[in-house]
Amino acid sequence: MSIKNSFILLLGLLLNLSVYGGPFSPAAGLPGSTAIAANDPAIVGWATAYSDYVMGANVDVQFQTPNLALGPAGNSDGNNNGFVFDIVSLGNNGSISLSFENPITNGDGADFLVFENSFSDGFLELAFVEVSSNGSDFVRFDNVSLTPAAVGAFGNIDTTNIIGYGGKYRSGFGTPFDLQELAEKSSLHPSLNINYITHVRIVDISGNGTHFDSLPAPAGPNPIYDPFPSSGSAGFDLDAVAVMHFYQQEFEANVPLPFSSLILLSLMLINIHYLRGRKRP
């Protein structure tokens, strides 16, 4: 079920919000959180290449290294710089596309995770997350923001008021994305194959209310707020993208030939050798 449809079901519950404040999952470590730690054994791989790094405004040189978004969260280059500094900043309205050793496929539950470098559960810089099966045509995950008003440069937002964004959780914890949520969009986007995703694109959101969520009327769309303005490492700070389900792992794993097949193959080779010997003068 898409986020839009899920949220329509939640509208009737808004008068009975959870103990955390909003209707969506809470911060990492709390009961009901969907955050997944960077050392989770279910992670099978990480982004291996990047393209189309479009740097937005207000990014210092030290945060302009896209390679730091590759490899494991917090340790892209083996120097173990940690979750906070092992990042590339997108800047205001910036973006970057990441690719992988093998395509991502739609498995059971989360299929990939997006890691940001927030130092707390409230100072959350958000980004749209999009996927592509060909590297050029991207489809965006639905998203909802219920943050009621603008947030200052060092302000906080409530994790339970947002869903469908990169940056929902603090550093060291990935925000999960399930490709099944895009199944309904496949008919509108023929190039999208949710079982064969080659690229993930991260697009910064300038959190001053000029971007809107994908919630349909009459409940939305709503302006999206996050800490704004910022400088130095402005916008979304991408640490890493982890893979939970690889295409080849799920559908094209190399399976050893059974013993009976090996015997038949051996007999065929012996027969070919015998026939060649008979044709010699």
PDB file of C-alpha atoms in Angstrom:
ATOM      1  CA  MET A   1       0.000   0.000   0.000  1.00  0.00           C
ATOM      2  CA  SER A   2       1.376   3.433  -0.910  1.00  0.00           C
ATOM      3  CA  ILE A   3       2.024   6.123   1.671  1.00  0.00           C
ATOM      4  CA  LYS A   4      -0.874   8.146   0.252  1.00  0.00           C
ATOM      5  CA  ASN A   5      -3.333   5.311   0.766  1.00  0.00           C
ATOM      6  CA  SER A   6      -1.875   4.488   4.162  1.00  0.00           C
ATOM      7  CA  PHE A   7      -2.194   8.082   5.244  1.00  0.00           C
ATOM      8  CA  ILE A   8      -5.819   8.285   4.179  1.00  0.00           C
ATOM      9  CA  LEU A   9      -6.453   5.430   6.584  1.00  0.00           C
ATOM     10  CA  LEU A  10      -4.578   7.330   9.271  1.00  0.00           C
ATOM     11  CA  LEU A  11      -6.578  10.502   8.903  1.00  0.00           C
ATOM     12  CA  GLY A  12      -9.287   9.138  11.130  1.00  0.00           C
ATOM     13  CA  LEU A  13      -6.684   8.456  13.819  1.00  0.00           C
ATOM     14  CA  LEU A  14      -5.184  11.914  13.988  1.00  0.00           C
ATOM     15  CA  LEU A  15      -7.320  12.852  16.967  1.00  0.00           C
ATOM     16  CA  ASN A  16      -5.792   9.911  18.833  1.00  0.00           C
ATOM     17  CA  LEU A  17      -2.087  10.429  18.142  1.00  0.00           C
ATOM     18  CA  SER A  18       0.537   8.101  19.571  1.00  0.00           C
ATOM     19  CA  VAL A  19       2.339   8.878  22.794  1.00  0.00           C
ATOM     20  CA  TYR A  20       5.192  10.209  20.649  1.00  0.00           C
ATOM     21  CA  GLY A  21       3.121  13.008  19.071  1.00  0.00           C
ATOM     22  CA  GLY A  22       2.557  12.156  15.415  1.00  0.00           C
ATOM     23  CA  PRO A  23       1.181   9.085  13.633  1.00  0.00           C
ATOM     24  CA  PHE A  24       4.452   7.757  12.164  1.00  0.00           C
ATOM     25  CA  SER A  25       7.306   5.670  13.543  1.00  0.00           C
ATOM     26  CA  PRO A  26       9.438   7.230  16.312  1.00  0.00           C
ATOM     27  CA  ALA A  27      13.179   7.824  16.637  1.00  0.00           C
ATOM     28  CA  ALA A  28      15.800   5.090  16.525  1.00  0.00           C
ATOM     29  CA  GLY A  29      15.820   2.915  19.608  1.00  0.00           C
ATOM     30  CA  LEU A  30      12.222   3.570  20.581  1.00  0.00           C
ATOM     31  CA  PRO A  31       9.489   0.902  20.374  1.00  0.00           C
ATOM     32  CA  GLY A  32       7.964   0.880  16.911  1.00  0.00           C
ATOM     33  CA  SER A  33      10.889   2.601  15.189  1.00  0.00           C
ATOM     34  CA  THR A  34      11.733   1.391  11.674  1.00  0.00           C
ATOM     35  CA  ALA A  35      15.365   2.589  11.918  1.00  0.00           C
ATOM     36  CA  ILE A  36      17.972  -0.018  10.947  1.00  0.00           C
ATOM     37  CA  ALA A  37      21.504   0.196  12.350  1.00  0.00           C
ATOM     38  CA  ALA A  38      24.514   0.431  10.055  1.00  0.00           C
ATOM     39  CA  ASN A  39      25.909  -2.836  11.432  1.00  0.00           C
ATOM     40  CA  ASP A  40      22.705  -4.808  10.888  1.00  0.00           C
ATOM     41  CA  PRO A  41      23.623  -8.268   9.518  1.00  0.00           C
ATOM     42  CA  ALA A  42      20.759  -8.097   7.004  1.00  0.00           C
ATOM     43  CA  ILE A  43      22.677  -5.467   4.992  1.00  0.00           C
ATOM     44  CA  VAL A  44      24.196  -7.197   1.946  1.00  0.00           C
ATOM     45  CA  GLY A  45      25.976  -4.296   0.237  1.00  0.00           C
ATOM     46  CA  TRP A  46      26.533  -0.578  -0.218  1.00  0.00           C
ATOM     47  CA  ALA A  47      26.602   1.952  -3.046  1.00  0.00           C
ATOM     48  CA  THR A  48      29.717   1.545  -5.185  1.00  0.00           C
ATOM     49  CA  ALA A  49      29.551   4.515  -7.602  1.00  0.00           C
ATOM     50  CA  TYR A  50      27.998   7.942  -7.972  1.00  0.00           C
ATOM     51  CA  SER A  51      26.927  10.195 -10.834  1.00  0.00           C
ATOM     52  CA  ASP A  52      25.266  13.578 -11.380  1.00  0.00           C
ATOM     53  CA  TYR A  53      26.424  15.236  -8.185  1.00  0.00           C
ATOM     54  CA  VAL A  54      24.660  18.588  -8.409  1.00  0.00           C
ATOM     55  CA  MET A  55      25.928  20.659  -5.516  1.00  0.00           C
ATOM     56  CA  GLY A  56      23.539  23.217  -4.099  1.00  0.00           C
ATOM     57  CA  ALA A  57      24.421  26.411  -2.264  1.00  0.00           C
ATOM     58  CA  ASN A  58      26.366  26.841   0.982  1.00  0.00           C
ATOM     59  CA  VAL A  59      28.703  23.836   0.988  1.00  0.00           C
ATOM     60  CA  ASP A  60      32.323  24.191   2.146  1.00  0.00           C
ATOM     61  CA  VAL A  61      35.082  22.432   0.167  1.00  0.00           C
ATOM     62  CA  GLN A  62      35.661  19.814   2.881  1.00  0.00           C
ATOM     63  CA  PHE A  63      32.116  18.495   2.380  1.00  0.00           C
ATOM     64  CA  GLN A  64      32.228  18.320  -1.429  1.00  0.00           C
ATOM     65  CA  THR A  65      33.631  14.774  -1.817  1.00  0.00           C
ATOM     66  CA  PRO A  66      30.988  12.473  -3.349  1.00  0.00           C
ATOM     67  CA  ASN A  67      33.126   9.359  -2.849  1.00  0.00           C
ATOM     68  CA  LEU A  68      32.420   9.627   0.867  1.00  0.00           C
ATOM     69  CA  ALA A  69      28.830   8.564   0.115  1.00  0.00           C
ATOM     70  CA  LEU A  70      30.084   5.210  -1.148  1.00  0.00           C
ATOM     71  CA  GLY A  71      30.799   2.107   0.888  1.00  0.00           C
ATOM     72  CA  PRO A  72      29.705   1.452   4.470  1.00  0.00           C
ATOM     73  CA  ALA A  73      28.145   4.186   6.586  1.00  0.00           C
ATOM     74  CA  GLY A  74      30.804   5.960   8.624  1.00  0.00           C
ATOM     75  CA  ASN A  75      33.692   4.220   6.872  1.00  0.00           C
ATOM     76  CA  SER A  76      33.545   4.803   3.127  1.00  0.00           C
ATOM     77  CA  ASP A  77      37.311   4.869   2.522  1.00  0.00           C
ATOM     78  CA  GLY A  78      38.687   2.728   5.335  1.00  0.00           C
ATOM     79  CA  ASN A  79      39.690   5.726   7.441  1.00  0.00           C
ATOM     80  CA  ASN A  80      36.751   5.216   9.791  1.00  0.00           C
ATOM     81  CA  ASN A  81      35.867   8.910   9.916  1.00  0.00           C
ATOM     82  CA  GLY A  82      32.608   8.131  11.668  1.00  0.00           C
ATOM     83  CA  PHE A  83      28.991   8.799  10.828  1.00  0.00           C
ATOM     84  CA  VAL A  84      29.162  12.581  11.252  1.00  0.00           C
ATOM     85  CA  PHE A  85      32.136  13.415   8.997  1.00  0.00           C
ATOM     86  CA  ASP A  86      32.122  10.582   6.454  1.00  0.00           C
ATOM     87  CA  ILE A  87      29.635  12.434   4.250  1.00  0.00           C
ATOM     88  CA  VAL A  88      29.018  14.534   1.172  1.00  0.00           C
ATOM     89  CA  SER A  89      26.755  17.564   1.559  1.00  0.00           C
ATOM     90  CA  LEU A  90      24.213  18.201  -1.171  1.00  0.00           C
ATOM     91  CA  GLY A  91      23.689  21.877  -0.360  1.00  0.00           C
ATOM     92  CA  ASN A  92      20.355  23.616  -0.717  1.00  0.00           C
ATOM     93  CA  ASN A  93      18.357  21.812  -3.442  1.00  0.00           C
ATOM     94  CA  GLY A  94      21.360  19.711  -4.469  1.00  0.00           C
ATOM     95  CA  SER A  95      21.200  16.065  -5.551  1.00  0.00           C
ATOM     96  CA  ILE A  96      23.257  12.951  -6.282  1.00  0.00           C
ATOM     97  CA  SER A  97      22.630   9.554  -7.887  1.00  0.00           C
ATOM     98  CA  LEU A  98      24.167   6.354  -6.537  1.00  0.00           C
ATOM     99  CA  SER A  99      24.592   2.978  -8.235  1.00  0.00           C
ATOM    100  CA  PHE A 100      25.520  -0.468  -6.996  1.00  0.00           C
ATOM    101  CA  GLU A 101      27.531  -3.580  -7.779  1.00  0.00           C
ATOM    102  CA  ASN A 102      24.270  -5.315  -8.673  1.00  0.00           C
ATOM    103  CA  PRO A 103      20.739  -3.904  -9.047  1.00  0.00           C
ATOM    104  CA  ILE A 104      18.452  -3.735  -6.019  1.00  0.00           C
ATOM    105  CA  THR A 105      15.350  -5.914  -6.064  1.00  0.00           C
ATOM    106  CA  ASN A 106      11.997  -5.890  -4.298  1.00  0.00           C
ATOM    107  CA  GLY A 107      12.319  -8.372  -1.457  1.00  0.00           C
ATOM    108  CA  ASP A 108      10.573  -8.852   1.857  1.00  0.00           C
ATOM    109  CA  GLY A 109      10.386  -5.562   3.767  1.00  0.00           C
ATOM    110  CA  ALA A 110      12.982  -2.830   3.368  1.00  0.00           C
ATOM    111  CA  ASP A 111      15.075  -3.069   0.183  1.00  0.00           C
ATOM    112  CA  PHE A 112      17.563  -0.267   0.817  1.00  0.00           C
ATOM    113  CA  LEU A 113      18.472   2.237   3.531  1.00  0.00           C
ATOM    114  CA  VAL A 114      19.501   5.894   3.381  1.00  0.00           C
ATOM    115  CA  PHE A 115      21.909   7.225   6.037  1.00  0.00           C
ATOM    116  CA  GLU A 116      22.288  10.887   7.025  1.00  0.00           C
ATOM    117  CA  ASN A 117      24.651  12.341   9.660  1.00  0.00           C
ATOM    118  CA  SER A 118      22.307  13.977  12.166  1.00  0.00           C
ATOM    119  CA  PHE A 119      23.814  14.200  15.659  1.00  0.00           C
ATOM    120  CA  SER A 120      20.394  13.988  17.340  1.00  0.00           C
ATOM    121  CA  ASP A 121      16.893  12.605  16.961  1.00  0.00           C
ATOM    122  CA  GLY A 122      15.430  16.052  16.299  1.00  0.00           C
ATOM    123  CA  PHE A 123      17.890  17.971  14.108  1.00  0.00           C
ATOM    124  CA  LEU A 124      16.831  16.237  10.902  1.00  0.00           C
ATOM    125  CA  GLU A 125      17.728  17.469   7.408  1.00  0.00           C
ATOM    126  CA  LEU A 126      15.448  15.831   4.865  1.00  0.00           C
ATOM    127  CA  ALA A 127      15.660  14.699   1.254  1.00  0.00           C
ATOM    128  CA  PHE A 128      13.394  13.186  -1.373  1.00  0.00           C
ATOM    129  CA  VAL A 129      14.349   9.640  -2.395  1.00  0.00           C
ATOM    130  CA  GLU A 130      13.924   8.452  -5.983  1.00  0.00           C
ATOM    131  CA  VAL A 131      14.790   5.246  -7.848  1.00  0.00           C
ATOM    132  CA  SER A 132      15.442   4.312 -11.457  1.00  0.00           C
ATOM    133  CA  SER A 133      15.778   1.124 -13.494  1.00  0.00           C
ATOM    134  CA  ASN A 134      17.789   2.791 -16.265  1.00  0.00           C
ATOM    135  CA  GLY A 135      19.678   5.663 -14.640  1.00  0.00           C
ATOM    136  CA  SER A 136      17.708   8.399 -16.374  1.00  0.00           C
ATOM    137  CA  ASP A 137      14.007   8.031 -15.506  1.00  0.00           C
ATOM    138  CA  PHE A 138      13.404   8.396 -11.762  1.00  0.00           C
ATOM    139  CA  VAL A 139      10.309   7.786  -9.645  1.00  0.00           C
ATOM    140  CA  ARG A 140       9.931   9.415  -6.225  1.00  0.00           C
ATOM    141  CA  PHE A 141       8.711   7.724  -3.065  1.00  0.00           C
ATOM    142  CA  ASP A 142       5.559   9.227  -1.585  1.00  0.00           C
ATOM    143  CA  ASN A 143       6.176  11.332   1.497  1.00  0.00           C
ATOM    144  CA  VAL A 144       4.265  13.154   4.205  1.00  0.00           C
ATOM    145  CA  SER A 145       5.276  16.072   6.442  1.00  0.00           C
ATOM    146  CA  LEU A 146       3.083  17.150   9.363  1.00  0.00           C
ATOM    147  CA  THR A 147       5.576  19.600  10.866  1.00  0.00           C
ATOM    148  CA  PRO A 148       3.221  22.519  11.578  1.00  0.00           C
ATOM    149  CA  ALA A 149       5.525  25.519  11.195  1.00  0.00           C
ATOM    150  CA  ALA A 150       8.928  26.740  10.049  1.00  0.00           C
ATOM    151  CA  VAL A 151      11.995  25.496  11.924  1.00  0.00           C
ATOM    152  CA  GLY A 152      15.022  27.669  12.654  1.00  0.00           C
ATOM    153  CA  ALA A 153      18.599  26.943  11.637  1.00  0.00           C
ATOM    154  CA  PHE A 154      19.257  24.837  14.744  1.00  0.00           C
ATOM    155  CA  GLY A 155      15.685  23.764  15.402  1.00  0.00           C
ATOM    156  CA  ASN A 156      14.207  20.302  15.703  1.00  0.00           C
ATOM    157  CA  ILE A 157      11.393  18.388  14.058  1.00  0.00           C
ATOM    158  CA  ASP A 158       9.416  15.460  15.424  1.00  0.00           C
ATOM    159  CA  THR A 159      10.327  12.125  13.822  1.00  0.00           C
ATOM    160  CA  THR A 160       6.752  10.930  14.232  1.00  0.00           C
ATOM    161  CA  ASN A 161       5.508  13.733  11.952  1.00  0.00           C
ATOM    162  CA  ILE A 162       7.464  12.630   8.863  1.00  0.00           C
ATOM    163  CA  ILE A 163       7.574   9.606   6.590  1.00  0.00           C
ATOM    164  CA  GLY A 164       9.067   8.821   3.181  1.00  0.00           C
ATOM    165  CA  TYR A 165      12.173  11.023   3.474  1.00  0.00           C
ATOM    166  CA  GLY A 166      15.867  10.353   3.705  1.00  0.00           C
ATOM    167  CA  GLY A 167      17.127  11.769   6.988  1.00  0.00           C
ATOM    168  CA  LYS A 168      14.323  10.590   9.257  1.00  0.00           C
ATOM    169  CA  TYR A 169      16.829   9.036  11.688  1.00  0.00           C
ATOM    170  CA  ARG A 170      20.033  10.113  13.406  1.00  0.00           C
ATOM    171  CA  SER A 171      23.514   9.118  12.269  1.00  0.00           C
ATOM    172  CA  GLY A 172      24.292   5.424  12.350  1.00  0.00           C
ATOM    173  CA  PHE A 173      20.707   4.450  11.572  1.00  0.00           C
ATOM    174  CA  GLY A 174      19.301   4.064   8.076  1.00  0.00           C
ATOM    175  CA  THR A 175      15.852   5.096   6.912  1.00  0.00           C
ATOM    176  CA  PRO A 176      14.295   2.063   5.176  1.00  0.00           C
ATOM    177  CA  PHE A 177      12.615   2.157   1.761  1.00  0.00           C
ATOM    178  CA  ASP A 178      10.422  -0.653   0.447  1.00  0.00           C
ATOM    179  CA  LEU A 179      10.163  -0.882  -3.355  1.00  0.00           C
ATOM    180  CA  GLN A 180       6.759  -2.506  -3.005  1.00  0.00           C
ATOM    181  CA  GLU A 181       5.417   0.972  -2.187  1.00  0.00           C
ATOM    182  CA  LEU A 182       6.103   1.926  -5.822  1.00  0.00           C
ATOM    183  CA  ALA A 183       4.207  -1.027  -7.330  1.00  0.00           C
ATOM    184  CA  GLU A 184       1.131   1.093  -8.013  1.00  0.00           C
ATOM    185  CA  LYS A 185       3.261   3.628  -9.901  1.00  0.00           C
ATOM    186  CA  SER A 186       4.675   1.061 -12.322  1.00  0.00           C
ATOM    187  CA  SER A 187       1.738   1.416 -14.706  1.00  0.00           C
ATOM    188  CA  LEU A 188       2.370   5.171 -14.906  1.00  0.00           C
ATOM    189  CA  HIS A 189       6.116   4.743 -15.355  1.00  0.00           C
ATOM    190  CA  PRO A 190       6.802   1.925 -17.854  1.00  0.00           C
ATOM    191  CA  SER A 191      10.575   2.243 -17.386  1.00  0.00           C
ATOM    192  CA  LEU A 192      10.303   1.393 -13.688  1.00  0.00           C
ATOM    193  CA  ASN A 193      10.948  -2.212 -12.709  1.00  0.00           C
ATOM    194  CA  ILE A 194      10.790  -2.500  -8.937  1.00  0.00           C
ATOM    195  CA  ASN A 195      12.618  -5.827  -9.184  1.00  0.00           C
ATOM    196  CA  TYR A 196      15.556  -4.194 -10.998  1.00  0.00           C
ATOM    197  CA  ILE A 197      16.669  -0.851  -9.551  1.00  0.00           C
ATOM    198  CA  THR A 198      20.024   0.401 -10.790  1.00  0.00           C
ATOM    199  CA  HIS A 199      20.125   3.907  -9.263  1.00  0.00           C
ATOM    200  CA  VAL A 200      18.964   5.712  -6.138  1.00  0.00           C
ATOM    201  CA  ARG A 201      18.797   9.500  -6.305  1.00  0.00           C
ATOM    202  CA  ILE A 202      18.813  11.739  -3.224  1.00  0.00           C
ATOM    203  CA  VAL A 203      17.371  15.251  -3.664  1.00  0.00           C
ATOM    204  CA  ASP A 204      17.784  17.850  -0.922  1.00  0.00           C
ATOM    205  CA  ILE A 205      14.743  19.672   0.415  1.00  0.00           C
ATOM    206  CA  SER A 206      15.205  23.319   1.357  1.00  0.00           C
ATOM    207  CA  GLY A 207      13.130  23.234   4.502  1.00  0.00           C
ATOM    208  CA  ASN A 208      11.681  26.734   4.275  1.00  0.00           C
ATOM    209  CA  GLY A 209       8.280  25.544   3.075  1.00  0.00           C
ATOM    210  CA  THR A 210       8.925  25.977  -0.656  1.00  0.00           C
ATOM    211  CA  HIS A 211       8.714  22.214  -1.201  1.00  0.00           C
ATOM    212  CA  PHE A 212       5.533  20.227  -0.607  1.00  0.00           C
ATOM    213  CA  ASP A 213       4.789  16.650   0.363  1.00  0.00           C
ATOM    214  CA  SER A 214       2.869  14.197  -1.808  1.00  0.00           C
ATOM    215  CA  LEU A 215      -0.217  13.963   0.393  1.00  0.00           C
ATOM    216  CA  PRO A 216      -3.312  14.433  -1.788  1.00  0.00           C
ATOM    217  CA  ALA A 217      -6.136  16.866  -1.131  1.00  0.00           C
ATOM    218  CA  PRO A 218      -7.993  17.603   1.024  1.00  0.00           C
ATOM    219  CA  ALA A 219      -5.381  16.750   3.677  1.00  0.00           C
ATOM    220  CA  GLY A 220      -2.464  18.037   1.580  1.00  0.00           C
ATOM    221  CA  PRO A 221      -0.152  18.806   0.051  1.00  0.00           C
ATOM    222  CA  ASN A 222       1.688  20.257   3.036  1.00  0.00           C
ATOM    223  CA  PRO A 223       4.786  22.481   3.082  1.00  0.00           C
ATOM    224  CA  ILE A 224       7.914  20.644   4.209  1.00  0.00           C
ATOM    225  CA  TYR A 225       9.923  22.158   7.024  1.00  0.00           C
ATOM    226  CA  ASP A 226      13.332  21.208   8.384  1.00  0.00           C
ATOM    227  CA  PRO A 227      16.191  23.253   9.921  1.00  0.00           C
ATOM    228  CA  PHE A 228      16.690  26.325   7.716  1.00  0.00           C
ATOM    229  CA  PRO A 229      18.807  28.216   6.806  1.00  0.00           C
ATOM    230  CA  SER A 230      22.084  26.343   7.177  1.00  0.00           C
ATOM    231  CA  SER A 231      25.618  26.863   5.881  1.00  0.00           C
ATOM    232  CA  GLY A 232      28.966  25.125   5.618  1.00  0.00           C
ATOM    233  CA  SER A 233      27.395  21.702   5.168  1.00  0.00           C
ATOM    234  CA  ALA A 234      23.991  22.970   4.109  1.00  0.00           C
ATOM    235  CA  GLY A 235      21.185  20.665   3.170  1.00  0.00           C
ATOM    236  CA  PHE A 236      21.168  16.890   3.264  1.00  0.00           C
ATOM    237  CA  ASP A 237      24.441  15.286   4.379  1.00  0.00           C
ATOM    238  CA  LEU A 238      24.598  11.870   2.735  1.00  0.00           C
ATOM    239  CA  ASP A 239      26.574   9.227   4.587  1.00  0.00           C
ATOM    240  CA  ALA A 240      25.673   6.083   2.645  1.00  0.00           C
ATOM    241  CA  VAL A 241      23.027   3.945   0.967  1.00  0.00           C
ATOM    242  CA  ALA A 242      22.835   0.297   2.025  1.00  0.00           C
ATOM    243  CA  VAL A 243      21.291  -2.587   0.109  1.00  0.00           C
ATOM    244  CA  MET A 244      19.083  -5.200   1.745  1.00  0.00           C
ATOM    245  CA  HIS A 245      18.145  -7.201  -1.379  1.00  0.00           C
ATOM    246  CA  PHE A 246      20.331  -7.607  -4.458  1.00  0.00           C
ATOM    247  CA  TYR A 247      18.766  -8.686  -7.750  1.00  0.00           C
ATOM    248  CA  GLN A 248      21.315 -11.413  -8.470  1.00  0.00           C
ATOM    249  CA  GLN A 249      21.208 -12.648  -4.921  1.00  0.00           C
ATOM    250  CA  GLU A 250      17.456 -13.129  -5.109  1.00  0.00           C
ATOM    251  CA  PHE A 251      16.950 -14.347  -8.657  1.00  0.00           C
ATOM    252  CA  GLU A 252      20.229 -15.132 -10.428  1.00  0.00           C
ATOM    253  CA  ALA A 253      22.421 -16.778  -7.845  1.00  0.00           C
ATOM    254  CA  ASN A 254      24.815 -19.320  -9.353  1.00  0.00           C
ATOM    255  CA  VAL A 255      23.469 -22.751  -8.415  1.00  0.00           C
ATOM    256  CA  PRO A 256      25.923 -25.715  -8.641  1.00  0.00           C
ATOM    257  CA  LEU A 257      25.046 -28.393 -11.187  1.00  0.00           C
ATOM    258  CA  PRO A 258      23.564 -31.533  -9.644  1.00  0.00           C
ATOM    259  CA  PHE A 259      25.766 -34.664  -9.642  1.00  0.00           C
ATOM    260  CA  SER A 260      23.636 -36.366 -12.323  1.00  0.00           C
ATOM    261  CA  SER A 261      24.156 -33.441 -14.674  1.00  0.00           C
ATOM    262  CA  LEU A 262      27.912 -33.609 -14.144  1.00  0.00           C
ATOM    263  CA  ILE A 263      27.855 -37.290 -15.115  1.00  0.00           C
ATOM    264  CA  LEU A 264      25.900 -36.562 -18.307  1.00  0.00           C
ATOM    265  CA  LEU A 265      28.264 -33.739 -19.194  1.00  0.00           C
ATOM    266  CA  SER A 266      31.262 -36.046 -18.687  1.00  0.00           C
ATOM    267  CA  LEU A 267      29.721 -38.730 -20.934  1.00  0.00           C
ATOM    268  CA  MET A 268      29.076 -36.161 -23.658  1.00  0.00           C
ATOM    269  CA  LEU A 269      32.697 -35.005 -23.552  1.00  0.00           C
ATOM    270  CA  ILE A 270      33.947 -38.617 -23.711  1.00  0.00           C
ATOM    271  CA  ASN A 271      31.667 -39.317 -26.689  1.00  0.00           C
ATOM    272  CA  ILE A 272      32.889 -36.207 -28.526  1.00  0.00           C
ATOM    273  CA  HIS A 273      36.503 -37.251 -27.940  1.00  0.00           C
ATOM    274  CA  TYR A 274      35.746 -40.785 -29.206  1.00  0.00           C
ATOM    275  CA  LEU A 275      34.050 -39.561 -32.399  1.00  0.00           C
ATOM    276  CA  ARG A 276      36.918 -37.203 -33.154  1.00  0.00           C
ATOM    277  CA  GLY A 277      39.369 -40.146 -32.757  1.00  0.00           C
ATOM    278  CA  ARG A 278      37.435 -42.293 -35.235  1.00  0.00           C
ATOM    279  CA  LYS A 279      37.582 -39.607 -37.913  1.00  0.00           C
ATOM    280  CA  ARG A 280      41.375 -39.532 -37.944  1.00  0.00           C
ATOM    281  CA  PRO A 281      42.979 -41.297 -41.004  1.00  0.00           C
TER     282      PRO A 281
END
